[in-house]
């Protein structure tokens, strides 16, 4: 059992089983020529904020524990007490109903009303979120806004309704002082959110995230193999988060002993590492060309069979389209991300949705399938191919 204690001007997490404690926050207060916020006042505000935990948790269906909220807010308080504490631009990737958003925004607001928290989310939930189904019967975004208004932090929040795979690209580089990553927890998403976070944060900024139980070398070894690294919540570990952090930072990021929050101060070396990764990135052209051929063949095969009225090929046709769509997304989206080719990524997504649309039509409205194939699949494949060949020339 972990307890939170306030002793003198420190916040500690104590493991009651072995009495080992960890100081997470030390109230030094801030002083500069214009402002003085004293330690007792900050401590008072901090305790007052934490007293809201059970109410906020109730209204946000919050899964983020009190310990993790203490870890997150301690990092923010420490950060703002140690340096700049006005006109802070912070970003949360993954806000859901706003449990962490409230504590994040409130901590920033304690120091200055000029501090802003941008909250990026699709508000569609994640497959890995236990309360995901709530999004089916409630407008999660409206709920988020109501809670933020009710809790008095709405003025300090700017929501960005967007998928992070696209949304992070449109933000300005080197813009944020603090970023907290807590969206989709599977490997590919976390990897991209962190890489993009490094790009979007200023040198010296604080990058943080949720759901890291341990370092990769402390994981049961079998969890790092094969598909396990992509999974979320397997045997109590968020392997996607842990593996992505390991691949990007090795062990050079920090954690609290008793919390799932991880953090890393971003240095110029971290930014240079991205540049090196871009330069070193040498994708396997053979693989991609092979994929183009496979897709071309699949589409031609489907077209031929439909026009010849061979409905007994249904199984093979359906499988071919689904396989092509899945393979396309798997191979192309990370490639486009790395090459910063937004146009090709959009065209890839359009082609994938055309293929899936075809599959659905084929199963439910066969007479329309030929029309979808001709008007959507073949057309988007040709547009995609042109865009792909164009990118090859560069
Ligand atoms: C674990 S919840 C966030 C919890 C929140 N930080 C808290 O403490 O209450 C994950 C959120 O990420 C969002 N999400 C999942 N995938 C996303 C993506 N690709 N882009 C943006 N948001 C995403 C989901 O809609 C969900 O709201």
XYZ file of C-alpha atoms and ligand atoms in Angstrom:
421
model
C 0.000 0.000 0.000
C 1.345 3.422 -0.980
C 0.427 6.475 1.082
C 0.820 10.152 0.323
C 2.158 12.288 3.156
C 2.870 15.983 3.621
C 5.826 16.550 5.936
C 7.265 20.003 6.469
C 7.199 21.383 2.965
C 7.581 18.079 1.148
C 5.212 15.610 -0.471
C 6.282 11.984 -0.025
C 5.057 8.638 -1.269
C 5.547 5.962 1.383
C 5.349 2.230 0.954
C 3.643 1.202 4.199
C 4.892 -2.382 3.908
C 8.595 -1.546 4.151
C 8.399 2.129 5.177
C 10.545 3.153 2.217
C 9.651 6.652 1.104
C 10.300 8.807 -1.906
C 10.098 12.597 -1.950
C 8.286 13.727 -5.056
C 7.765 17.406 -4.395
C 9.662 19.974 -2.409
C 8.024 23.367 -1.958
C 10.722 25.941 -2.397
C 8.387 28.762 -3.455
C 9.238 31.133 -6.278
C 10.658 34.586 -6.138
C 11.589 36.971 -8.849
C 11.468 40.698 -9.374
C 7.747 40.752 -9.961
C 6.184 37.854 -8.106
C 6.587 35.997 -4.899
C 4.577 32.867 -4.357
C 5.520 31.519 -0.969
C 5.915 27.862 -0.032
C 3.022 27.790 2.459
C 0.669 29.270 -0.124
C 1.742 26.760 -2.773
C 1.479 23.866 -0.340
C -1.990 25.007 0.685
C -3.133 25.285 -2.932
C -1.624 21.887 -3.710
C -3.418 20.129 -0.838
C -6.634 21.904 -1.742
C -6.334 20.670 -5.341
C -5.745 17.058 -4.275
C -8.826 17.216 -2.027
C -10.845 17.386 -5.259
C -9.526 14.019 -6.419
C -12.520 11.849 -5.540
C -15.020 14.330 -7.050
C -13.014 14.712 -10.261
C -12.473 10.977 -10.476
C -16.196 10.368 -10.088
C -17.175 12.784 -12.862
C -14.408 11.728 -15.253
C -14.702 7.979 -14.697
C -10.994 8.497 -13.979
C -8.672 5.550 -14.156
C -5.602 7.594 -13.294
C -4.841 6.888 -9.649
C -4.265 9.481 -6.941
C -0.604 8.370 -6.768
C -0.172 9.051 -10.481
C -1.896 12.417 -10.165
C 0.532 13.283 -7.342
C 3.467 12.219 -9.536
C 2.212 14.226 -12.518
C 1.371 17.388 -10.587
C 4.601 17.184 -8.549
C 6.585 17.256 -11.776
C 4.629 20.286 -12.954
C 4.976 22.136 -9.632
C 8.709 21.360 -9.431
C 9.134 22.544 -13.005
C 7.341 25.841 -12.524
C 8.941 26.563 -9.146
C 12.402 26.027 -10.613
C 12.115 28.342 -13.610
C 9.719 29.989 -15.973
C 6.196 29.883 -14.559
C 4.150 32.226 -16.722
C 3.092 31.883 -20.360
C 3.732 28.162 -20.179
C 2.458 26.194 -23.166
C 1.679 22.608 -22.258
C 0.184 19.756 -24.268
C -1.679 16.660 -23.129
C -2.045 13.908 -25.733
C -4.984 11.805 -24.539
C -7.404 13.597 -22.181
C -10.536 11.438 -22.267
C -13.039 12.804 -19.711
C -10.399 15.064 -18.227
C -9.137 13.503 -14.983
C -5.457 14.264 -15.615
C -6.400 17.396 -17.632
C -8.043 18.963 -14.583
C -5.005 18.431 -12.329
C -2.585 19.434 -15.097
C -4.495 22.657 -15.911
C -5.109 23.477 -12.259
C -1.396 23.139 -11.420
C -0.514 25.480 -14.281
C -3.224 27.944 -13.272
C -1.938 28.113 -9.679
C 1.168 29.821 -11.019
C -0.414 32.070 -13.629
C -3.582 32.503 -15.660
C -1.360 33.006 -18.684
C -0.455 29.296 -18.662
C -2.333 27.203 -21.227
C -2.932 23.472 -21.549
C -3.688 22.193 -25.060
C -5.629 18.905 -24.906
C -5.424 16.692 -27.995
C -7.803 13.752 -28.265
C -10.162 12.138 -30.751
C -12.577 11.765 -27.809
C -13.458 8.450 -29.418
C -11.757 6.343 -26.739
C -9.078 3.710 -27.332
C -9.522 -0.006 -27.769
C -7.275 -0.363 -24.707
C -9.332 1.888 -22.417
C -11.618 -0.002 -20.062
C -14.301 2.706 -20.144
C -14.031 2.947 -23.948
C -17.632 1.850 -24.474
C -18.864 4.923 -22.643
C -18.049 6.836 -25.848
C -20.787 4.872 -27.569
C -23.583 6.321 -25.500
C -22.223 9.645 -24.424
C -20.535 12.454 -26.277
C -17.152 12.255 -24.593
C -15.988 15.650 -25.853
C -19.101 17.448 -24.500
C -18.631 15.625 -21.203
C -14.970 16.681 -21.058
C -15.885 20.341 -21.633
C -18.643 20.275 -18.991
C -16.333 18.823 -16.357
C -13.595 21.340 -17.155
C -16.123 24.211 -16.892
C -17.587 22.858 -13.655
C -14.099 22.417 -12.198
C -13.115 25.986 -13.135
C -10.217 25.303 -15.512
C -11.952 25.566 -18.892
C -10.502 29.028 -19.559
C -7.005 27.591 -19.272
C -7.617 24.753 -21.737
C -7.550 24.651 -25.544
C -8.981 21.394 -26.886
C -7.715 20.003 -30.206
C -10.092 17.337 -31.510
C -7.746 15.273 -33.645
C -5.996 11.949 -34.016
C -2.454 12.420 -32.710
C -0.966 10.705 -35.791
C -2.167 13.701 -37.797
C -2.626 16.362 -35.120
C 0.956 16.342 -33.849
C 2.201 17.091 -37.379
C 0.285 20.344 -37.633
C 1.672 21.762 -34.387
C 4.684 24.038 -34.463
C 8.076 22.471 -33.688
C 9.885 23.578 -30.470
C 6.664 25.136 -29.158
C 5.781 23.480 -25.855
C 7.351 23.707 -22.396
C 5.687 20.527 -21.105
C 4.074 17.547 -22.874
C 2.215 14.626 -21.285
C 1.562 11.542 -23.470
C -1.365 9.305 -22.504
C -3.295 8.337 -25.651
C -3.291 4.969 -27.419
C -0.887 2.713 -25.490
C 0.057 0.254 -28.240
C 3.673 0.331 -29.434
C 3.368 2.094 -32.822
C 1.211 4.892 -31.422
C 3.289 5.505 -28.294
C 6.482 5.430 -30.360
C 5.132 8.075 -32.738
C 3.613 10.220 -29.955
C 6.960 10.307 -28.118
C 9.044 10.959 -31.253
C 6.701 13.765 -32.257
C 6.657 15.022 -28.669
C 10.458 15.428 -28.829
C 10.026 17.415 -32.022
C 7.287 19.678 -30.626
C 8.844 20.428 -27.226
C 11.493 23.088 -26.622
C 15.049 22.090 -25.729
C 15.005 21.866 -21.928
C 11.276 21.087 -21.899
C 9.741 18.315 -19.830
C 8.304 15.319 -21.700
C 6.190 12.983 -19.575
C 3.822 10.102 -20.065
C 1.643 7.577 -18.328
C 1.498 3.809 -17.915
C 5.110 2.760 -17.601
C 5.380 0.040 -14.933
C 9.146 -0.511 -15.206
C 12.187 -0.278 -17.484
C 12.318 -2.777 -20.360
C 15.141 -4.775 -18.738
C 12.893 -5.357 -15.693
C 10.097 -6.879 -17.781
C 9.586 -10.652 -17.850
C 11.693 -11.404 -20.991
C 8.954 -13.232 -22.900
C 6.913 -10.018 -22.993
C 9.431 -8.325 -25.276
C 9.175 -10.923 -27.989
C 7.021 -11.054 -31.082
C 3.640 -9.420 -30.915
C 3.753 -9.045 -27.123
C 5.653 -5.780 -27.438
C 2.674 -4.305 -29.261
C 0.151 -5.266 -26.623
C -1.294 -3.216 -23.850
C -2.046 -4.363 -20.341
C -0.550 -7.838 -20.842
C 0.182 -9.548 -17.503
C -0.258 -6.149 -15.857
C 2.323 -4.366 -18.020
C 1.855 -1.752 -20.745
C 4.462 -3.404 -22.948
C 3.832 -0.981 -25.838
C 4.779 1.990 -23.644
C 7.765 0.267 -22.025
C 9.226 -1.007 -25.304
C 8.701 2.299 -27.160
C 10.478 4.194 -24.345
C 13.320 1.668 -24.417
C 13.722 1.910 -28.194
C 13.854 5.702 -28.056
C 15.660 6.533 -24.808
C 17.160 3.258 -23.570
C 17.307 3.727 -19.820
C 17.875 7.462 -19.976
C 14.470 8.549 -18.767
C 13.131 8.685 -15.216
C 10.349 7.116 -13.220
C 9.060 7.354 -9.674
C 9.195 4.066 -7.767
C 5.524 3.952 -6.986
C 3.941 5.564 -9.984
C 3.301 4.766 -13.646
C 4.390 8.264 -14.693
C 7.662 8.520 -16.663
C 9.527 11.732 -17.516
C 12.496 13.020 -19.453
C 14.062 16.448 -19.867
C 14.553 16.901 -23.591
C 18.034 17.949 -24.599
C 19.582 19.108 -27.851
C 21.049 15.587 -28.120
C 17.523 14.132 -28.112
C 16.575 16.469 -30.955
C 19.784 15.582 -32.834
C 18.934 11.901 -32.394
C 15.745 12.505 -34.434
C 17.779 14.052 -37.197
C 20.144 11.090 -37.209
C 17.211 8.681 -37.273
C 15.784 10.509 -40.292
C 19.093 10.416 -42.132
C 19.777 6.796 -41.238
C 16.297 5.729 -42.183
C 16.716 3.595 -45.237
C 13.510 1.852 -45.949
C 13.463 -1.377 -47.876
C 12.452 -0.306 -51.357
C 12.156 -3.929 -52.492
C 9.506 -4.573 -49.831
C 7.432 -1.591 -50.842
C 7.641 -2.388 -54.560
C 6.608 -5.935 -53.749
C 3.619 -4.536 -51.861
C 2.651 -2.344 -54.817
C 2.726 -5.403 -57.103
C 0.691 -7.490 -54.647
C -1.934 -4.790 -54.421
C -2.086 -4.260 -58.150
C -2.531 -7.985 -58.678
C -5.195 -8.222 -55.946
C -7.189 -5.357 -57.446
C -6.896 -6.712 -61.014
C -7.852 -10.175 -59.810
C -10.901 -8.848 -57.996
C -11.953 -6.730 -60.981
C -11.634 -9.612 -63.394
C -13.626 -11.965 -61.184
C -16.408 -9.512 -60.519
C -16.842 -8.589 -64.162
C -16.915 -12.286 -65.018
C -19.593 -12.721 -62.353
C -17.597 -15.265 -60.361
C -19.333 -14.850 -57.017
C -17.942 -18.200 -55.803
C -14.629 -16.358 -55.389
C -16.159 -14.330 -52.533
C -13.920 -15.719 -49.822
C -10.675 -15.184 -51.717
C -11.697 -11.758 -52.912
C -12.658 -10.577 -49.465
C -9.470 -11.922 -47.970
C -7.357 -10.307 -50.665
C -8.828 -6.868 -50.123
C -8.604 -7.020 -46.358
C -5.045 -8.316 -46.508
C -4.023 -5.621 -48.980
C -5.600 -2.885 -46.838
C -3.986 -4.096 -43.635
C -0.590 -4.627 -45.193
C -0.765 -1.230 -46.785
C -1.421 0.521 -43.500
C 1.227 -1.496 -41.672
C 3.954 -0.788 -44.218
C 3.090 2.624 -45.513
C 1.917 4.690 -42.553
C 5.171 4.386 -40.518
C 7.106 4.983 -43.747
C 5.187 8.197 -44.498
C 5.643 9.321 -40.893
C 9.374 8.903 -41.148
C 9.586 10.569 -44.535
C 7.247 13.406 -43.408
C 5.168 12.702 -46.470
C 1.726 13.835 -45.294
C 0.286 13.713 -48.793
C 1.249 10.080 -49.299
C -0.071 9.253 -45.836
C -3.462 10.830 -46.638
C -3.606 8.992 -49.971
C -2.672 5.741 -48.200
C -5.521 6.230 -45.727
C -7.922 7.015 -48.585
C -6.908 3.877 -50.450
C -7.278 1.775 -47.330
C -10.754 3.139 -46.648
C -11.698 2.538 -50.329
C -10.588 -1.096 -50.021
C -12.507 -1.570 -46.782
C -15.550 0.116 -48.270
C -15.311 -2.294 -51.183
C -15.163 -5.259 -48.836
C -18.264 -4.107 -46.932
C -20.194 -3.427 -50.152
C -19.160 -6.768 -51.569
C -20.544 -8.545 -48.531
C -23.750 -6.531 -48.225
C -24.669 -5.068 -51.587
C -22.985 -7.107 -54.299
C -24.514 -5.232 -57.273
C -22.902 -2.000 -56.013
C -19.497 -3.618 -55.489
C -18.373 -3.185 -59.083
C -19.271 0.487 -58.912
C -17.250 0.961 -55.681
C -14.353 -0.940 -57.199
C -14.285 1.172 -60.331
C -15.084 4.537 -58.795
C -13.184 4.322 -55.540
C -10.622 1.514 -55.352
C -9.096 1.725 -58.814
C -9.184 5.493 -58.833
C -7.600 5.870 -55.394
C -5.023 3.202 -56.232
C -3.952 5.142 -59.339
C -3.792 8.421 -57.401
C -1.865 6.695 -54.597
C 0.579 5.100 -57.092
C 1.245 8.452 -58.740
C 1.918 10.041 -55.365
C 4.138 7.118 -54.334
C 6.205 7.271 -57.556
C 6.502 11.043 -57.129
C 7.890 10.554 -53.615
C 10.363 7.987 -54.977
C 11.835 10.582 -57.310
C 12.653 12.962 -54.454
C -6.055 6.468 -21.244
S -7.156 7.644 -21.929
C -6.532 9.161 -21.325
C -6.786 9.300 -19.847
C -6.544 10.679 -19.314
N -5.185 11.138 -19.533
C -6.845 10.667 -17.827
O -5.930 10.567 -17.010
O -8.012 10.749 -17.482
C -6.653 7.609 -23.604
C -7.287 8.672 -24.473
O -6.547 8.723 -25.679
C -7.434 8.965 -26.749
N -6.795 8.454 -27.958
C -6.546 7.171 -28.301
N -5.891 7.106 -29.464
C -5.702 8.382 -29.864
C -5.080 8.980 -30.971
N -4.501 8.243 -31.928
N -5.075 10.323 -31.065
C -5.650 11.093 -30.102
N -6.251 10.575 -29.022
C -6.283 9.250 -28.907
C -8.717 8.263 -26.390
O -9.811 8.866 -27.039
C -8.746 8.434 -24.881
O -9.482 9.562 -24.590
